[in-house]
CSV table of C-alpha atoms (C1' of nucleotides) in Angstrom, one decimal:
chain,number,residue,atom,x,y,z
A,2,MET,CA,79.2,100.5,100.0
A,3,LEU,CA,81.3,102.0,102.6
A,4,GLN,CA,82.1,105.8,102.1
A,5,LEU,CA,83.2,108.0,104.5
A,6,THR,CA,82.7,111.3,102.1
A,7,LYS,CA,82.8,115.1,103.0
A,8,ARG,CA,79.3,114.9,103.7
A,9,THR,CA,80.1,112.9,106.5
A,10,GLU,CA,83.0,114.7,107.5
A,11,TYR,CA,81.1,117.9,107.8
A,12,GLY,CA,78.3,116.0,109.4
A,13,LEU,CA,80.5,114.8,112.2
A,14,ILE,CA,82.3,118.0,112.7
A,15,ALA,CA,78.9,119.6,113.1
A,16,LEU,CA,77.7,116.9,115.5
A,17,VAL,CA,80.9,117.3,117.7
A,18,HIS,CA,80.6,121.1,117.6
A,19,LEU,CA,77.0,120.8,118.6
A,20,VAL,CA,77.8,118.6,121.7
A,21,ASP,CA,79.1,121.8,123.8
A,22,ARG,CA,76.2,123.9,122.9
A,23,ARG,CA,73.2,121.8,124.3
A,24,ASP,CA,69.8,123.7,124.6
A,25,GLU,CA,71.0,126.2,122.1
A,26,PHE,CA,70.5,126.6,118.3
A,27,VAL,CA,73.7,127.0,116.3
A,28,SER,CA,73.3,128.4,112.7
A,29,ALA,CA,75.0,126.6,109.7
A,30,ARG,CA,77.0,129.8,109.0
A,31,GLU,CA,78.6,129.4,112.4
A,32,ILE,CA,79.8,126.2,112.1
A,33,GLY,CA,80.9,126.4,108.3
A,34,ASP,CA,83.2,129.6,109.3
A,35,ALA,CA,84.4,127.8,112.4
A,36,TYR,CA,85.9,125.0,110.3
A,37,HIS,CA,86.1,126.4,107.0
A,38,VAL,CA,83.6,124.4,105.5
A,39,PRO,CA,81.5,125.6,102.4
A,40,ARG,CA,78.5,126.9,104.1
A,41,ARG,CA,75.9,125.6,101.5
A,42,LEU,CA,76.9,122.1,101.7
A,43,LEU,CA,77.3,122.1,105.1
A,44,ALA,CA,73.6,123.5,105.3
A,45,GLU,CA,72.6,120.5,103.0
A,46,VAL,CA,74.1,118.1,105.5
A,47,LEU,CA,72.6,119.6,108.4
A,48,LYS,CA,69.2,119.8,106.9
A,49,GLU,CA,69.7,115.9,106.5
A,50,LEU,CA,70.4,115.1,109.8
A,51,CYS,CA,67.5,116.9,110.7
A,52,ARG,CA,65.3,114.9,108.5
A,53,ALA,CA,66.7,111.9,110.2
A,54,ASP,CA,65.7,113.4,113.7
A,55,LEU,CA,69.3,113.4,114.8
A,56,LEU,CA,69.2,117.2,115.0
A,57,LEU,CA,66.3,119.6,115.9
A,58,SER,CA,65.8,122.9,114.0
A,59,GLN,CA,64.9,126.3,114.7
A,60,ARG,CA,63.8,128.4,111.7
A,61,GLY,CA,64.1,132.3,111.2
A,62,ALA,CA,66.4,134.5,112.8
A,63,ASN,CA,68.7,133.3,115.7
A,64,GLY,CA,67.6,129.7,114.5
A,65,GLY,CA,69.8,127.0,113.7
A,66,TYR,CA,70.3,123.4,114.9
A,67,SER,CA,70.7,121.6,118.1
A,68,LEU,CA,71.0,117.8,119.1
A,69,ALA,CA,67.7,116.2,119.5
A,70,ARG,CA,69.2,113.7,121.7
A,71,GLU,CA,72.1,113.1,124.3
A,72,PRO,CA,75.4,112.6,123.0
A,73,GLU,CA,75.9,109.3,124.8
A,74,ASN,CA,73.2,107.5,122.9
A,75,LEU,CA,73.6,108.6,119.6
A,76,THR,CA,75.8,105.9,117.9
A,77,LEU,CA,78.4,106.9,114.9
A,78,ALA,CA,76.5,103.9,113.2
A,79,GLU,CA,73.3,105.8,113.0
A,80,ALA,CA,74.8,108.9,112.2
A,81,VAL,CA,77.3,107.5,109.4
A,82,GLN,CA,74.2,105.5,108.2
A,83,ILE,CA,72.6,108.8,107.5
A,84,LEU,CA,75.3,110.7,106.3
A,85,GLU,CA,76.5,108.0,103.8
A,86,ALA,CA,73.1,107.5,102.2
A,87,THR,CA,72.9,107.9,98.7
A,88,PRO,CA,70.2,110.7,97.9
A,89,SER,CA,68.6,108.1,95.1
A,90,ALA,CA,68.3,105.6,98.1
A,91,LYS,CA,66.3,107.9,100.2
A,92,ASP,CA,62.9,106.3,99.5
A,93,GLY,CA,62.9,104.1,102.7
A,94,SER,CA,62.2,100.9,101.4
A,95,THR,CA,65.3,100.3,99.3
A,96,CYS,CA,67.4,102.0,102.1
A,97,GLU,CA,66.9,99.1,104.4
A,98,THR,CA,67.6,96.7,101.6
A,99,SER,CA,71.3,98.6,100.9
A,100,ALA,CA,74.4,96.7,101.7
A,101,TRP,CA,75.1,99.0,104.2
A,102,SER,CA,71.8,98.7,106.2
A,103,SER,CA,72.2,96.8,109.5
A,104,CYS,CA,69.1,94.3,108.9
A,105,ASP,CA,70.3,92.5,105.8
A,106,LEU,CA,73.7,92.4,106.9
A,107,ILE,CA,72.8,90.8,110.0
A,108,SER,CA,69.9,88.6,108.7
A,109,THR,CA,72.1,86.6,106.3
A,110,CYS,CA,74.7,86.7,109.1
A,111,PRO,CA,76.1,83.3,108.8
A,112,ILE,CA,78.4,85.6,106.8
A,113,LYS,CA,79.4,84.6,103.1
A,114,THR,CA,81.9,87.0,101.6
A,115,PRO,CA,85.2,88.3,103.2
A,116,ILE,CA,84.1,91.7,102.7
A,117,GLU,CA,81.0,91.3,104.4
A,118,ARG,CA,82.7,90.4,107.7
A,119,LEU,CA,84.7,93.1,107.1
A,120,ARG,CA,81.8,95.5,106.7
A,121,ALA,CA,79.9,94.0,109.6
A,122,GLY,CA,83.1,94.5,112.0
A,123,ILE,CA,83.2,98.1,111.0
A,124,TRP,CA,79.8,98.4,111.6
A,125,GLY,CA,80.2,96.8,115.1
A,126,LEU,CA,82.8,99.5,115.8
A,127,LEU,CA,80.7,102.4,114.5
A,128,ASN,CA,77.9,100.7,117.0
A,129,GLN,CA,80.2,100.8,119.7
A,130,THR,CA,81.0,104.3,119.6
A,131,THR,CA,78.9,107.2,120.5
A,132,LEU,CA,79.1,110.8,119.7
A,133,ARG,CA,80.1,111.6,123.1
A,134,ASP,CA,83.2,109.1,122.6
A,135,LEU,CA,84.0,111.0,119.4
A,136,ALA,CA,83.8,114.4,121.0
A,137,THR,CA,85.8,113.3,124.1
A,138,PRO,CA,89.7,113.3,123.5
A,139,ALA,CA,90.3,111.0,126.3
A,140,PRO,CA,90.9,107.2,125.2
A,141,VAL,CA,88.6,105.7,127.6
A,142,ASN,CA,86.2,104.5,124.4
A,143,PRO,CA,86.3,101.7,121.9
A,144,LEU,CA,87.6,104.1,119.1
A,145,GLY,CA,90.5,105.2,121.7
A,146,GLU,CA,91.8,101.6,122.0
A,147,LEU,CA,91.6,101.1,118.4
A,148,ILE,CA,93.8,104.2,117.9
A,149,GLU,CA,96.1,102.9,120.2
A,150,SER,CA,96.6,99.7,118.2
A,151,ALA,CA,96.5,101.6,115.0
A,152,GLN,CA,99.5,103.5,116.7
A,153,ALA,CA,101.6,100.6,117.6
A,154,SER,CA,101.1,98.4,114.4
A,155,SER,CA,101.8,101.1,112.1
A,156,LEU,CA,105.1,101.6,114.1
A,157,SER,CA,106.2,98.0,113.6
A,158,ALA,CA,105.2,98.5,110.1
A,159,ARG,CA,107.3,101.4,109.5
A,160,LEU,CA,110.4,99.3,110.4
A,161,SER,CA,109.6,96.6,107.6
B,5,MET,CA,89.4,108.6,101.6
B,6,LEU,CA,88.2,105.3,102.9
B,7,GLN,CA,86.5,103.2,100.3
B,8,LEU,CA,85.6,99.5,100.2
B,9,THR,CA,85.0,99.2,96.6
B,10,LYS,CA,84.6,96.1,94.2
B,11,ARG,CA,88.5,96.0,93.9
B,12,THR,CA,88.8,95.4,97.5
B,13,GLU,CA,85.9,93.1,97.7
B,14,TYR,CA,87.4,90.8,94.6
B,15,GLY,CA,90.9,91.1,96.4
B,16,LEU,CA,89.9,89.8,99.7
B,17,ILE,CA,88.1,87.2,98.1
B,18,ALA,CA,90.9,86.2,96.2
B,19,LEU,CA,93.4,86.2,99.4
B,20,VAL,CA,90.8,84.2,101.3
B,21,HIS,CA,90.4,81.6,98.8
B,22,LEU,CA,94.4,81.4,98.5
B,23,VAL,CA,94.6,80.6,102.3
B,24,ASP,CA,93.6,77.1,101.6
B,25,ARG,CA,96.1,76.5,99.0
B,26,ARG,CA,99.6,77.2,100.2
B,27,ASP,CA,102.2,76.2,98.2
B,28,GLU,CA,100.2,76.2,95.2
B,29,PHE,CA,99.7,78.6,92.3
B,30,VAL,CA,96.1,79.3,91.6
B,31,SER,CA,95.0,81.1,88.4
B,32,ALA,CA,93.1,84.2,88.1
B,33,ARG,CA,90.7,82.1,86.0
B,34,GLU,CA,89.8,79.5,88.5
B,35,ILE,CA,89.0,82.0,91.2
B,36,GLY,CA,87.3,84.4,89.1
B,37,ASP,CA,85.2,81.2,87.9
B,38,ALA,CA,84.5,80.0,91.4
B,39,TYR,CA,83.0,83.2,93.0
B,40,HIS,CA,81.5,84.7,89.5
B,41,VAL,CA,83.7,87.7,89.5
B,42,PRO,CA,84.7,89.2,86.1
B,43,ARG,CA,88.0,87.5,85.1
B,44,ARG,CA,89.8,90.4,84.0
B,45,LEU,CA,89.1,92.9,86.5
B,46,LEU,CA,90.1,90.3,89.3
B,47,ALA,CA,93.5,89.5,87.2
B,48,GLU,CA,94.2,93.3,87.5
B,49,VAL,CA,93.6,93.3,91.1
B,50,LEU,CA,95.7,90.1,91.4
B,51,LYS,CA,98.6,91.9,89.4
B,52,GLU,CA,98.5,94.9,91.9
B,53,LEU,CA,98.8,92.4,95.0
B,54,CYS,CA,101.7,90.9,93.2
B,55,ARG,CA,103.4,94.1,92.8
B,56,ALA,CA,102.8,94.9,96.5
B,57,ASP,CA,104.4,91.4,97.2
B,58,LEU,CA,101.5,90.3,99.0
B,59,LEU,CA,101.2,87.5,96.3
B,60,LEU,CA,103.8,85.4,94.5
B,61,SER,CA,103.3,84.8,90.7
B,62,GLN,CA,104.1,82.0,88.3
B,63,ARG,CA,103.7,82.6,84.5
B,64,GLY,CA,103.1,80.5,81.8
B,65,ALA,CA,101.0,77.6,81.7
B,66,ASN,CA,99.9,76.1,85.1
B,67,GLY,CA,100.7,79.6,86.3
B,68,GLY,CA,98.9,81.4,88.8
B,69,TYR,CA,99.2,83.3,92.3
B,70,SER,CA,100.0,82.0,95.8
B,71,LEU,CA,100.4,84.0,99.1
B,72,ALA,CA,103.7,85.7,99.7
B,73,ARG,CA,103.2,85.3,103.4
B,74,GLU,CA,101.4,83.4,105.9
B,75,PRO,CA,97.8,84.4,106.6
B,76,GLU,CA,98.6,85.0,110.4
B,77,ASN,CA,100.9,87.9,109.7
B,78,LEU,CA,99.3,89.7,106.8
B,79,THR,CA,97.0,92.4,108.3
B,80,LEU,CA,93.7,93.6,106.8
B,81,ALA,CA,95.2,97.0,107.0
B,82,GLU,CA,97.8,96.3,104.4
B,83,ALA,CA,95.6,94.6,102.2
B,84,VAL,CA,93.2,97.4,102.2
B,85,GLN,CA,95.6,100.0,101.8
B,86,ILE,CA,96.8,98.3,98.7
B,87,LEU,CA,93.6,97.3,97.2
B,88,GLU,CA,91.9,100.9,97.9
B,89,ALA,CA,95.1,102.8,96.6
B,90,THR,CA,93.8,105.1,93.6
B,91,PRO,CA,96.0,104.2,90.5
B,92,SER,CA,96.5,107.7,90.1
B,93,ALA,CA,98.5,107.8,93.8
B,94,LYS,CA,100.7,104.8,92.6
B,95,ASP,CA,103.5,107.0,92.6
B,96,GLY,CA,105.1,105.8,96.2
B,97,SER,CA,105.9,109.3,97.3
B,98,THR,CA,102.6,110.8,97.5
B,99,CYS,CA,101.3,107.3,98.6
B,100,GLU,CA,102.8,107.8,101.8
B,101,THR,CA,101.3,111.2,102.4
B,102,SER,CA,97.7,110.4,101.4
B,103,ALA,CA,95.0,110.6,104.0
B,104,TRP,CA,94.9,107.0,104.3
B,105,SER,CA,98.4,106.3,105.2
B,106,SER,CA,98.9,105.2,108.6
B,107,CYS,CA,102.3,107.4,108.9
B,108,ASP,CA,100.8,110.9,108.5
B,109,LEU,CA,97.6,109.6,110.3
B,110,ILE,CA,99.6,108.9,113.4
B,111,SER,CA,102.2,111.4,113.4
B,112,THR,CA,99.4,114.1,114.0
B,113,CYS,CA,97.9,111.9,116.3
B,114,PRO,CA,96.8,114.4,118.7
B,115,ILE,CA,93.9,113.9,116.4
B,116,LYS,CA,91.8,116.8,115.4
B,117,THR,CA,89.0,116.4,113.3
B,118,PRO,CA,86.2,113.7,114.2
B,119,ILE,CA,86.6,111.9,110.5
B,120,GLU,CA,90.4,111.5,111.5
B,121,ARG,CA,89.5,109.7,114.7
B,122,LEU,CA,87.0,107.7,113.1
B,123,ARG,CA,89.7,106.7,110.4
B,124,ALA,CA,92.2,106.0,112.9
B,125,GLY,CA,89.7,103.5,114.9
B,126,ILE,CA,88.7,101.9,111.5
B,127,TRP,CA,92.5,101.7,110.7
B,128,GLY,CA,93.0,100.1,114.1
B,129,LEU,CA,90.5,97.3,113.4
B,130,LEU,CA,92.0,96.5,110.2
B,131,ASN,CA,95.5,96.4,111.9
B,132,GLN,CA,94.2,94.0,114.5
B,133,THR,CA,92.8,91.6,111.9
B,134,THR,CA,94.6,89.2,110.0
B,135,LEU,CA,94.1,87.4,106.8
B,136,ARG,CA,93.6,84.2,109.0
B,137,ASP,CA,90.9,86.1,111.2
B,138,LEU,CA,88.9,87.0,108.1
B,139,ALA,CA,89.2,83.4,106.5
B,140,THR,CA,88.3,81.8,109.6
B,141,PRO,CA,84.6,81.3,110.3
B,142,ALA,CA,85.0,81.2,114.1
B,143,PRO,CA,84.3,84.3,116.1
B,144,VAL,CA,87.7,84.2,118.2
B,145,ASN,CA,89.0,87.2,116.6
B,146,PRO,CA,88.9,91.1,116.4
B,147,LEU,CA,86.5,91.1,113.7
B,148,GLY,CA,84.2,88.3,115.5
B,149,GLU,CA,83.5,90.3,118.5
B,150,LEU,CA,82.6,93.3,116.4
B,151,ILE,CA,80.2,91.4,114.4
B,152,GLU,CA,78.6,90.2,117.5
B,153,SER,CA,78.2,93.8,118.8
B,154,ALA,CA,76.7,94.5,115.3
B,155,GLN,CA,74.3,91.9,115.6
B,156,ALA,CA,73.2,93.0,119.2
B,157,SER,CA,72.8,96.6,118.4
B,158,SER,CA,71.0,96.3,115.1
B,159,LEU,CA,68.5,94.0,116.7
B,160,SER,CA,68.0,96.9,119.5
B,161,ALA,CA,67.9,99.7,116.7
B,162,ARG,CA,65.2,97.6,114.8
B,163,LEU,CA,62.9,98.1,118.0
B,164,SER,CA,63.2,101.8,118.0
C,20,DC,C1',59.7,145.2,107.1
C,21,DC,C1',63.7,143.1,106.8
C,22,DA,C1',67.5,140.4,107.4
C,23,DA,C1',69.2,136.1,108.8
C,24,DG,C1',67.8,131.7,109.1
C,25,DT,C1',66.1,127.0,107.6
C,26,DA,C1',63.3,124.0,103.9
C,27,DG,C1',63.4,122.0,99.4
C,28,DC,C1',64.8,121.1,95.1
C,29,DA,C1',67.3,120.8,90.7
C,30,DC,C1',71.5,121.2,88.5
C,31,DT,C1',76.5,120.9,87.3
C,32,DA,C1',81.6,119.7,86.6
C,33,DT,C1',84.7,116.8,88.2
C,34,DT,C1',86.4,112.4,89.8
C,35,DT,C1',85.9,107.7,91.0
C,36,DT,C1',84.7,103.2,89.8
C,37,DG,C1',83.9,99.2,87.2
C,38,DG,C1',85.2,97.2,83.4
C,39,DT,C1',87.6,96.2,78.8
C,40,DG,C1',91.0,95.8,74.8
C,41,DC,C1',95.3,95.0,73.3
C,42,DT,C1',99.9,93.5,73.1
C,43,DA,C1',104.1,91.3,74.8
C,44,DT,C1',105.9,87.8,77.3
C,45,DT,C1',106.6,83.2,79.9
C,46,DT,C1',106.2,78.5,80.1
C,47,DG,C1',104.5,73.7,80.3
C,48,DA,C1',102.9,69.9,77.3
C,49,DG,C1',102.2,67.7,73.4
D,26,DC,C1',108.9,73.5,67.8
D,27,DT,C1',104.5,75.1,68.2
D,28,DC,C1',100.6,76.0,70.9
D,29,DA,C1',97.6,77.1,74.3
D,30,DA,C1',97.4,79.1,78.9
D,31,DA,C1',99.0,82.1,82.0
D,32,DT,C1',100.8,86.6,83.7
D,33,DA,C1',102.6,91.8,82.8
D,34,DG,C1',101.6,96.3,81.6
D,35,DC,C1',99.2,100.0,79.6
D,36,DA,C1',95.3,102.5,77.9
D,37,DC,C1',91.0,103.4,77.4
D,38,DC,C1',85.8,104.0,78.3
D,39,DA,C1',81.2,104.4,80.2
D,40,DA,C1',78.6,105.0,84.0
D,41,DA,C1',78.0,106.3,88.7
D,42,DA,C1',79.2,108.9,92.7
D,43,DT,C1',81.0,113.3,94.9
D,44,DA,C1',81.2,117.9,95.9
D,45,DG,C1',79.4,122.1,95.6
D,46,DT,C1',76.1,125.6,93.7
D,47,DG,C1',71.5,128.3,92.2
D,48,DC,C1',67.1,129.6,93.2
D,49,DT,C1',63.0,130.2,95.5
D,50,DA,C1',59.8,129.5,99.4
D,51,DC,C1',59.0,129.8,104.1
D,52,DT,C1',59.7,131.5,109.2
D,53,DT,C1',61.0,134.6,112.7
D,54,DG,C1',63.0,137.8,116.0
D,55,DG,C1',64.1,142.8,116.0
DNA sequence: CCAAGTAGCACTATTTTGGTGCTATTTGAG
DNA sequence: CTCAAATAGCACCAAAATAGTGCTACTTGG
């Protein structure tokens, strides 16, 4: 099931924040304070991202988190897949068979139900968009174009 | 909050089903039976779509539902917005100020938080895709291209 | 040694979701 | 005229998901 939850929101905020601080370890406290996000919950999300090897962690004083990869080759698909994962579905085996994993979605890809096509489309968007795209305000990325079109069509929709 | 729920799934299934039955009234029973969807729940969803003027309804024997518009000019954005609407947020005033309405999303469109950009991107995709696109198996539509890219990238992801 | 961190897990209150019950109304057909 | 098959409109419930917190253990720089 596609869900963009607070966990995802906090996780993406943190990831974007870390883009500007490469080769540095940033604490959960700092990020939480910067965006007025519940510190403890954010910490929990960061731990998840760390377990999934999207982040590196440094324990102890002056510790914190840092991107484990260049923002250019970290797709939102990866991040969202981790952030939206149900805590119950963390056993690795059922993780891959969930409705949201790319594999079963694609393996049955003469797609049947409409919602599966829609999910696949959104998945494609997430796969095309990197953390760099998300962090860059310029509209020269997949997200940018789709945001443009959202603007246009919503404007016409307001007139109906 | 973006959520693709069962309601949305059932609603989209029904809408697609109705594409092939223009100028005809199809009962909730028929659709429910055809896709093994709980009849009562589907009926509830169809009523919602009807209240939102996406469907026309005919009461009484031989009654049912029919598309109120050509599939070409019914965007998924509209459908999803209605189907995902919380029953509590059905008061029309707060409906427009929810995080998911296009208007407030766009009005503040020097977008701030990452998740808002992401939501706008998904919204753009939904705005570009019509019910016709969803009903058409051919990949000559926005969804199709993104599904292609989902296939490609998931394949490469499997190798990592 | 200690303060500031992360690691890990369990737990709770609230909200959301999926689904059902019930009654009223409409309408075509026998 | 009556009945069966529909939609219309609520209200309701159980189960699941979500957001958030508590607590303890471990690590590490100063």
